[in-house]
Amino acid sequence: MAYSDKVLDHYNNPRNVGSLDKKDPNVGTGMVGAPECGDVMKLQIKVNEQTGLIEDAKFKTFGCGSAIASSSLATEMLKGKTVDEALAIQNTVIVNELSLPPVKIHCSVLAEDAIKAAISDYKQKQAAHKPALEPAVA
Amino acid sequence: MEPASQVSYFAALELPEQLSIDRKDLEARFYRLSRTLHPDRFARAAPEEQQRALDASALLNDAYRVLRDPVARAEYLLSLRGLVPADSKYVPPELLEEVFELNMALEEVKMGDREAIPQLRQSHKSFQQMLAETDHGLESDFSAWDSTQNPELLDRLRARLNHRKYISNLLRETEKALESHVSD
């Protein structure tokens, strides 16, 4: 199957490949997979404590070109957004941007799931982190 | 002969609808039934009869392809029972972690040049072993399901099926990497 130029670009020069410190309370990690295709996608965000903006995003995906391109594009889109803006990102944006054919739409869904999983992990960590800072009730 | 479209894959191979299957027995059934449907036997039959034999033979081939694969067989039977839930794509986090780590290791080995071949062979061996272990686990899941149909078994069964898909994919990747090294 022929990949679009944009998919090929992200596939050949994936942006933001790598990982962030999983233990950092400002880092959220999302790990999702599609067993049908053997895909595994890890996507991480780092939120700036002061500004509340996503200052860094990294990914590592094992899968087809479209899955790699979808997650690569997702990390690009995430940077500079607030967590709520990031939550609003829908897979259709990725589909359009990469001109994904119908059979590859599930790759963009996987990327959207990864974003949501990363944010949910971040929120859980923040919730677990914050109450500890409040003075304990005697 | 019943119309081919209404016959389940299990019925096509004259098997009860259950997950546990003896592969040798399945193979023997497939060859025996294939012979009874061979076009040569219908050379002088009426055209409708020839067509029916052809349809039955096509069904038999599909049935054999699906039933001999444990994952395809389980998914087929569960879908016959209407047991394909919305969350069938759910993969337990531990499994994702494991598959991710295995992929990382495999990628590192693949990046290596020809010197990586022994390591690739090693990965290949360990994936084969993991596949055998998963299949062993599947066999016991299958017979537990066949005898109890306990819905609580389904989650474990689905997790194991997903695990098998991932491992067989890794195995295939390793084989591809080995082939490309050998053909260099």
Short mmCIF file of C-alpha atoms in Angstrom, two decimals:
data_model
loop_
_atom_site.label_atom_id
_atom_site.label_comp_id
_atom_site.label_asym_id
_atom_site.label_seq_id
_atom_site.Cartn_x
_atom_site.Cartn_y
_atom_site.Cartn_z
CA MET A 1 0.00 0.00 0.00
CA ALA A 2 1.28 3.46 -0.83
CA TYR A 3 1.84 5.82 2.08
CA SER A 4 1.18 9.53 1.73
CA ASP A 5 4.18 11.88 1.60
CA LYS A 6 3.39 13.13 5.09
CA VAL A 7 3.33 9.62 6.52
CA LEU A 8 6.63 8.87 4.81
CA ASP A 9 8.11 12.10 6.16
CA HIS A 10 7.16 11.25 9.74
CA TYR A 11 8.18 7.64 9.24
CA ASN A 12 11.61 8.52 7.87
CA ASN A 13 12.18 11.47 10.22
CA PRO A 14 10.09 10.72 13.27
CA ARG A 15 9.86 13.72 15.63
CA ASN A 16 10.36 13.46 19.34
CA VAL A 17 11.38 9.83 19.57
CA GLY A 18 12.55 8.94 23.05
CA SER A 19 11.38 8.83 26.59
CA LEU A 20 10.84 11.07 29.61
CA ASP A 21 11.35 10.24 33.25
CA LYS A 22 8.38 8.09 34.14
CA LYS A 23 8.77 8.88 37.84
CA ASP A 24 8.59 12.66 37.40
CA PRO A 25 5.20 13.82 38.79
CA ASN A 26 4.94 16.28 35.89
CA VAL A 27 5.28 13.49 33.32
CA GLY A 28 2.35 11.44 32.12
CA THR A 29 2.90 8.14 30.33
CA GLY A 30 0.45 6.42 28.04
CA MET A 31 1.03 2.94 26.76
CA VAL A 32 -1.47 1.49 24.32
CA GLY A 33 -1.49 -1.35 21.84
CA ALA A 34 -3.33 -3.04 19.03
CA PRO A 35 -2.73 -6.77 19.24
CA GLU A 36 -4.20 -7.34 15.77
CA CYS A 37 -1.25 -5.60 14.16
CA GLY A 38 1.28 -6.20 16.93
CA ASP A 39 1.49 -2.46 17.55
CA VAL A 40 2.66 -0.96 20.83
CA MET A 41 2.77 2.78 21.33
CA LYS A 42 4.26 4.68 24.24
CA LEU A 43 3.56 8.40 24.45
CA GLN A 44 4.70 10.73 27.20
CA ILE A 45 3.99 14.35 28.03
CA LYS A 46 5.73 16.71 30.40
CA VAL A 47 3.67 19.55 31.81
CA ASN A 48 5.31 22.76 32.97
CA GLU A 49 4.35 23.36 36.59
CA GLN A 50 4.21 27.16 36.25
CA THR A 51 2.49 27.59 32.90
CA GLY A 52 0.39 24.43 32.85
CA LEU A 53 1.45 23.93 29.24
CA ILE A 54 2.82 20.73 27.77
CA GLU A 55 6.47 21.59 27.33
CA ASP A 56 7.70 18.28 25.99
CA ALA A 57 6.29 15.16 24.38
CA LYS A 58 8.06 11.97 23.40
CA PHE A 59 7.00 8.73 21.84
CA LYS A 60 8.23 5.32 20.86
CA THR A 61 6.09 3.15 18.63
CA PHE A 62 6.58 -0.34 17.33
CA GLY A 63 4.24 -0.82 14.43
CA CYS A 64 3.48 0.12 10.87
CA GLY A 65 4.40 3.38 9.18
CA SER A 66 1.00 4.91 9.84
CA ALA A 67 1.17 4.11 13.57
CA ILE A 68 4.63 5.68 13.80
CA ALA A 69 3.56 8.73 11.80
CA SER A 70 0.36 9.15 13.85
CA SER A 71 2.24 9.16 17.14
CA SER A 72 5.03 11.35 15.78
CA LEU A 73 2.47 13.91 14.62
CA ALA A 74 0.64 13.63 17.96
CA THR A 75 3.77 14.63 19.90
CA GLU A 76 4.20 17.65 17.61
CA MET A 77 0.64 18.71 18.17
CA LEU A 78 0.83 18.31 21.93
CA LYS A 79 3.66 20.72 22.56
CA GLY A 80 2.50 24.12 23.78
CA LYS A 81 -1.03 22.97 24.50
CA THR A 82 -2.76 22.89 27.88
CA VAL A 83 -3.82 19.50 29.17
CA ASP A 84 -7.45 20.29 28.38
CA GLU A 85 -6.61 21.35 24.85
CA ALA A 86 -4.66 18.13 24.44
CA LEU A 87 -7.62 16.09 25.65
CA ALA A 88 -9.72 17.63 22.88
CA ILE A 89 -7.41 16.35 20.13
CA GLN A 90 -9.33 13.92 17.99
CA ASN A 91 -8.06 11.22 15.73
CA THR A 92 -9.78 12.82 12.73
CA VAL A 93 -7.26 15.66 12.85
CA ILE A 94 -4.47 13.10 12.48
CA VAL A 95 -6.34 11.28 9.71
CA ASN A 96 -6.71 14.51 7.73
CA GLU A 97 -3.22 15.78 8.36
CA LEU A 98 -1.62 12.48 7.27
CA SER A 99 -4.24 11.62 4.62
CA LEU A 100 -4.63 8.18 6.19
CA PRO A 101 -6.64 5.69 4.14
CA PRO A 102 -9.66 4.02 5.81
CA VAL A 103 -7.72 0.84 6.61
CA LYS A 104 -5.23 2.89 8.65
CA ILE A 105 -7.65 4.98 10.64
CA HIS A 106 -7.22 2.69 13.63
CA CYS A 107 -3.60 3.91 13.84
CA SER A 108 -4.83 7.45 14.49
CA VAL A 109 -7.31 6.10 17.05
CA LEU A 110 -4.40 4.42 18.79
CA ALA A 111 -2.54 7.75 18.91
CA GLU A 112 -5.59 9.48 20.36
CA ASP A 113 -5.89 6.71 22.95
CA ALA A 114 -2.21 7.17 23.80
CA ILE A 115 -2.69 10.92 24.36
CA LYS A 116 -5.69 10.25 26.62
CA ALA A 117 -3.80 7.55 28.52
CA ALA A 118 -0.81 9.86 29.05
CA ILE A 119 -3.04 12.66 30.33
CA SER A 120 -4.97 10.35 32.62
CA ASP A 121 -1.67 9.07 34.04
CA TYR A 122 -0.49 12.66 34.53
CA LYS A 123 -3.72 13.63 36.30
CA GLN A 124 -3.58 10.59 38.57
CA LYS A 125 -0.01 11.40 39.53
CA GLN A 126 -0.88 15.04 40.21
CA ALA A 127 -3.85 14.03 42.37
CA ALA A 128 -1.68 11.61 44.32
CA HIS A 129 1.05 14.21 44.62
CA LYS A 130 -0.93 17.26 45.74
CA PRO A 131 -2.82 16.10 48.85
CA ALA A 132 0.47 15.04 50.36
CA LEU A 133 1.54 18.69 50.35
CA GLU A 134 -1.45 19.81 52.40
CA PRO A 135 -1.06 19.81 56.14
CA ALA A 136 -2.42 16.67 57.71
CA VAL A 137 -5.54 17.12 59.79
CA ALA A 138 -4.70 16.52 63.41
CA MET B 1 -25.74 -31.14 1.42
CA GLU B 2 -26.86 -28.00 3.25
CA PRO B 3 -26.19 -24.61 1.66
CA ALA B 4 -22.57 -23.83 2.47
CA SER B 5 -23.30 -20.37 3.90
CA GLN B 6 -25.35 -21.80 6.78
CA VAL B 7 -22.85 -24.36 7.92
CA SER B 8 -20.49 -23.44 10.74
CA TYR B 9 -16.79 -24.14 10.35
CA PHE B 10 -17.09 -26.75 13.06
CA ALA B 11 -19.94 -28.51 11.26
CA ALA B 12 -17.99 -28.37 8.01
CA LEU B 13 -15.31 -30.47 9.67
CA GLU B 14 -17.89 -32.57 11.53
CA LEU B 15 -16.63 -31.35 14.89
CA PRO B 16 -18.47 -30.26 18.02
CA GLU B 17 -18.43 -26.51 18.64
CA GLN B 18 -15.68 -26.34 21.21
CA LEU B 19 -12.35 -24.63 21.62
CA SER B 20 -10.18 -27.67 22.24
CA ILE B 21 -9.16 -29.38 19.05
CA ASP B 22 -6.73 -32.15 18.33
CA ARG B 23 -4.65 -30.81 15.45
CA LYS B 24 -3.81 -34.22 14.03
CA ASP B 25 -7.45 -35.21 14.07
CA LEU B 26 -8.39 -31.90 12.47
CA GLU B 27 -5.86 -32.42 9.71
CA ALA B 28 -7.05 -35.97 9.09
CA ARG B 29 -10.66 -34.79 8.87
CA PHE B 30 -9.71 -32.03 6.47
CA TYR B 31 -7.93 -34.40 4.08
CA ARG B 32 -10.63 -37.05 4.29
CA LEU B 33 -13.44 -34.56 3.60
CA SER B 34 -11.42 -32.82 0.88
CA ARG B 35 -11.12 -36.09 -0.96
CA THR B 36 -14.88 -36.64 -0.89
CA LEU B 37 -15.37 -33.22 -2.47
CA HIS B 38 -12.63 -33.46 -5.07
CA PRO B 39 -13.81 -32.15 -8.48
CA ASP B 40 -12.78 -35.41 -10.18
CA ARG B 41 -15.54 -37.17 -8.29
CA PHE B 42 -18.08 -34.78 -9.74
CA ALA B 43 -16.82 -34.77 -13.31
CA ARG B 44 -19.98 -36.38 -14.59
CA ALA B 45 -22.39 -34.87 -12.06
CA ALA B 46 -25.01 -32.27 -12.89
CA PRO B 47 -23.70 -28.66 -12.96
CA GLU B 48 -25.63 -27.76 -9.78
CA GLU B 49 -24.09 -30.72 -8.03
CA GLN B 50 -20.63 -29.67 -9.21
CA GLN B 51 -21.22 -26.17 -7.94
CA ARG B 52 -22.37 -27.45 -4.56
CA ALA B 53 -19.25 -29.56 -4.23
CA LEU B 54 -17.13 -26.55 -5.14
CA ASP B 55 -18.87 -24.39 -2.54
CA ALA B 56 -18.54 -27.06 0.10
CA SER B 57 -14.89 -27.43 -0.75
CA ALA B 58 -14.32 -23.67 -0.43
CA LEU B 59 -16.07 -23.70 2.94
CA LEU B 60 -13.97 -26.65 4.05
CA ASN B 61 -10.79 -24.78 3.18
CA ASP B 62 -11.90 -21.66 5.07
CA ALA B 63 -12.95 -23.80 8.01
CA TYR B 64 -9.62 -25.58 8.15
CA ARG B 65 -7.64 -22.34 7.92
CA VAL B 66 -9.59 -20.80 10.81
CA LEU B 67 -9.86 -23.83 13.07
CA ARG B 68 -6.23 -24.85 12.92
CA ASP B 69 -5.18 -21.43 14.24
CA PRO B 70 -5.96 -21.30 17.97
CA VAL B 71 -6.52 -17.54 18.03
CA ALA B 72 -8.72 -17.49 14.93
CA ARG B 73 -10.63 -20.52 16.19
CA ALA B 74 -11.32 -18.99 19.61
CA GLU B 75 -12.39 -15.68 18.09
CA TYR B 76 -14.64 -17.48 15.64
CA LEU B 77 -16.35 -19.56 18.31
CA LEU B 78 -16.77 -16.58 20.65
CA SER B 79 -18.31 -14.57 17.83
CA LEU B 80 -20.68 -17.45 17.00
CA ARG B 81 -21.80 -17.21 20.63
CA GLY B 82 -22.10 -13.44 20.40
CA LEU B 83 -19.29 -13.04 22.93
CA VAL B 84 -17.29 -10.32 21.23
CA PRO B 85 -17.47 -7.45 23.69
CA ALA B 86 -16.79 -3.80 23.01
CA ASP B 87 -13.60 -3.97 25.04
CA SER B 88 -12.12 -6.91 23.17
CA LYS B 89 -9.25 -4.61 22.25
CA TYR B 90 -8.34 -4.12 25.90
CA VAL B 91 -4.78 -5.17 26.57
CA PRO B 92 -3.57 -5.48 30.16
CA PRO B 93 -0.87 -2.89 30.98
CA GLU B 94 1.62 -5.55 32.09
CA LEU B 95 1.34 -7.21 28.71
CA LEU B 96 1.93 -3.91 26.92
CA GLU B 97 4.98 -3.25 29.09
CA GLU B 98 6.33 -6.69 28.35
CA VAL B 99 5.74 -6.43 24.61
CA PHE B 100 7.27 -2.97 24.57
CA GLU B 101 10.41 -4.21 26.33
CA LEU B 102 10.68 -7.21 24.02
CA ASN B 103 10.38 -4.91 21.01
CA MET B 104 13.05 -2.61 22.43
CA ALA B 105 15.41 -5.53 22.87
CA LEU B 106 14.65 -6.87 19.41
CA GLU B 107 15.21 -3.45 17.86
CA GLU B 108 18.59 -3.17 19.52
CA VAL B 109 19.57 -6.56 18.21
CA LYS B 110 18.31 -5.69 14.73
CA MET B 111 20.38 -2.51 14.68
CA GLY B 112 23.50 -4.56 15.15
CA ASP B 113 25.21 -5.83 12.04
CA ARG B 114 25.97 -9.42 11.19
CA GLU B 115 27.34 -9.89 14.67
CA ALA B 116 23.77 -9.62 15.88
CA ILE B 117 22.80 -12.89 14.23
CA PRO B 118 23.53 -15.11 17.24
CA GLN B 119 21.46 -12.77 19.41
CA LEU B 120 18.65 -12.78 16.88
CA ARG B 121 18.74 -16.57 16.88
CA GLN B 122 18.54 -16.43 20.64
CA SER B 123 15.52 -14.10 20.53
CA HIS B 124 13.94 -16.35 17.96
CA LYS B 125 14.36 -19.29 20.23
CA SER B 126 12.96 -17.52 23.24
CA PHE B 127 9.95 -16.23 21.30
CA GLN B 128 9.30 -19.76 20.08
CA GLN B 129 9.44 -20.90 23.65
CA MET B 130 7.07 -18.14 24.77
CA LEU B 131 4.69 -19.09 21.98
CA ALA B 132 4.76 -22.71 23.07
CA GLU B 133 4.06 -21.65 26.67
CA THR B 134 1.18 -19.44 25.58
CA ASP B 135 -0.26 -22.25 23.50
CA HIS B 136 0.01 -24.54 26.46
CA GLY B 137 -1.87 -21.99 28.57
CA LEU B 138 -4.44 -21.60 25.82
CA GLU B 139 -5.03 -25.33 25.75
CA SER B 140 -5.93 -25.34 29.42
CA ASP B 141 -8.05 -22.19 29.04
CA PHE B 142 -9.81 -23.86 26.13
CA SER B 143 -10.68 -27.02 27.98
CA ALA B 144 -11.78 -25.03 31.04
CA TRP B 145 -14.09 -22.99 28.83
CA ASP B 146 -15.40 -26.05 27.00
CA SER B 147 -16.36 -27.77 30.21
CA THR B 148 -17.78 -24.83 32.18
CA GLN B 149 -18.52 -21.93 29.78
CA ASN B 150 -17.86 -19.78 32.81
CA PRO B 151 -17.99 -16.12 31.66
CA GLU B 152 -15.32 -15.27 34.21
CA LEU B 153 -12.84 -17.21 32.11
CA LEU B 154 -13.34 -14.90 29.16
CA ASP B 155 -11.06 -12.10 30.32
CA ARG B 156 -8.18 -14.45 30.91
CA LEU B 157 -8.83 -16.12 27.60
CA ARG B 158 -8.87 -12.81 25.72
CA ALA B 159 -5.69 -11.64 27.45
CA ARG B 160 -3.99 -14.87 26.45
CA LEU B 161 -5.20 -14.57 22.86
CA ASN B 162 -3.81 -11.04 22.68
CA HIS B 163 -0.57 -12.23 24.20
CA ARG B 164 -0.29 -14.89 21.55
CA LYS B 165 -0.90 -12.36 18.77
CA TYR B 166 1.89 -10.18 20.09
CA ILE B 167 4.33 -13.04 20.53
CA SER B 168 3.66 -14.50 17.09
CA ASN B 169 4.15 -11.03 15.65
CA LEU B 170 7.49 -10.68 17.44
CA LEU B 171 8.47 -14.10 16.19
CA ARG B 172 7.65 -13.08 12.63
CA GLU B 173 9.65 -9.87 13.01
CA THR B 174 12.61 -11.84 14.29
CA GLU B 175 12.37 -14.22 11.36
CA LYS B 176 12.28 -11.31 8.94
CA ALA B 177 15.33 -9.76 10.56
CA LEU B 178 17.19 -13.06 10.40
CA GLU B 179 16.33 -13.49 6.73
CA SER B 180 17.52 -10.01 5.84
CA HIS B 181 20.80 -10.61 7.66
CA VAL B 182 21.31 -13.90 5.91
CA SER B 183 20.58 -12.45 2.47
CA ASP B 184 22.95 -9.48 2.97
#
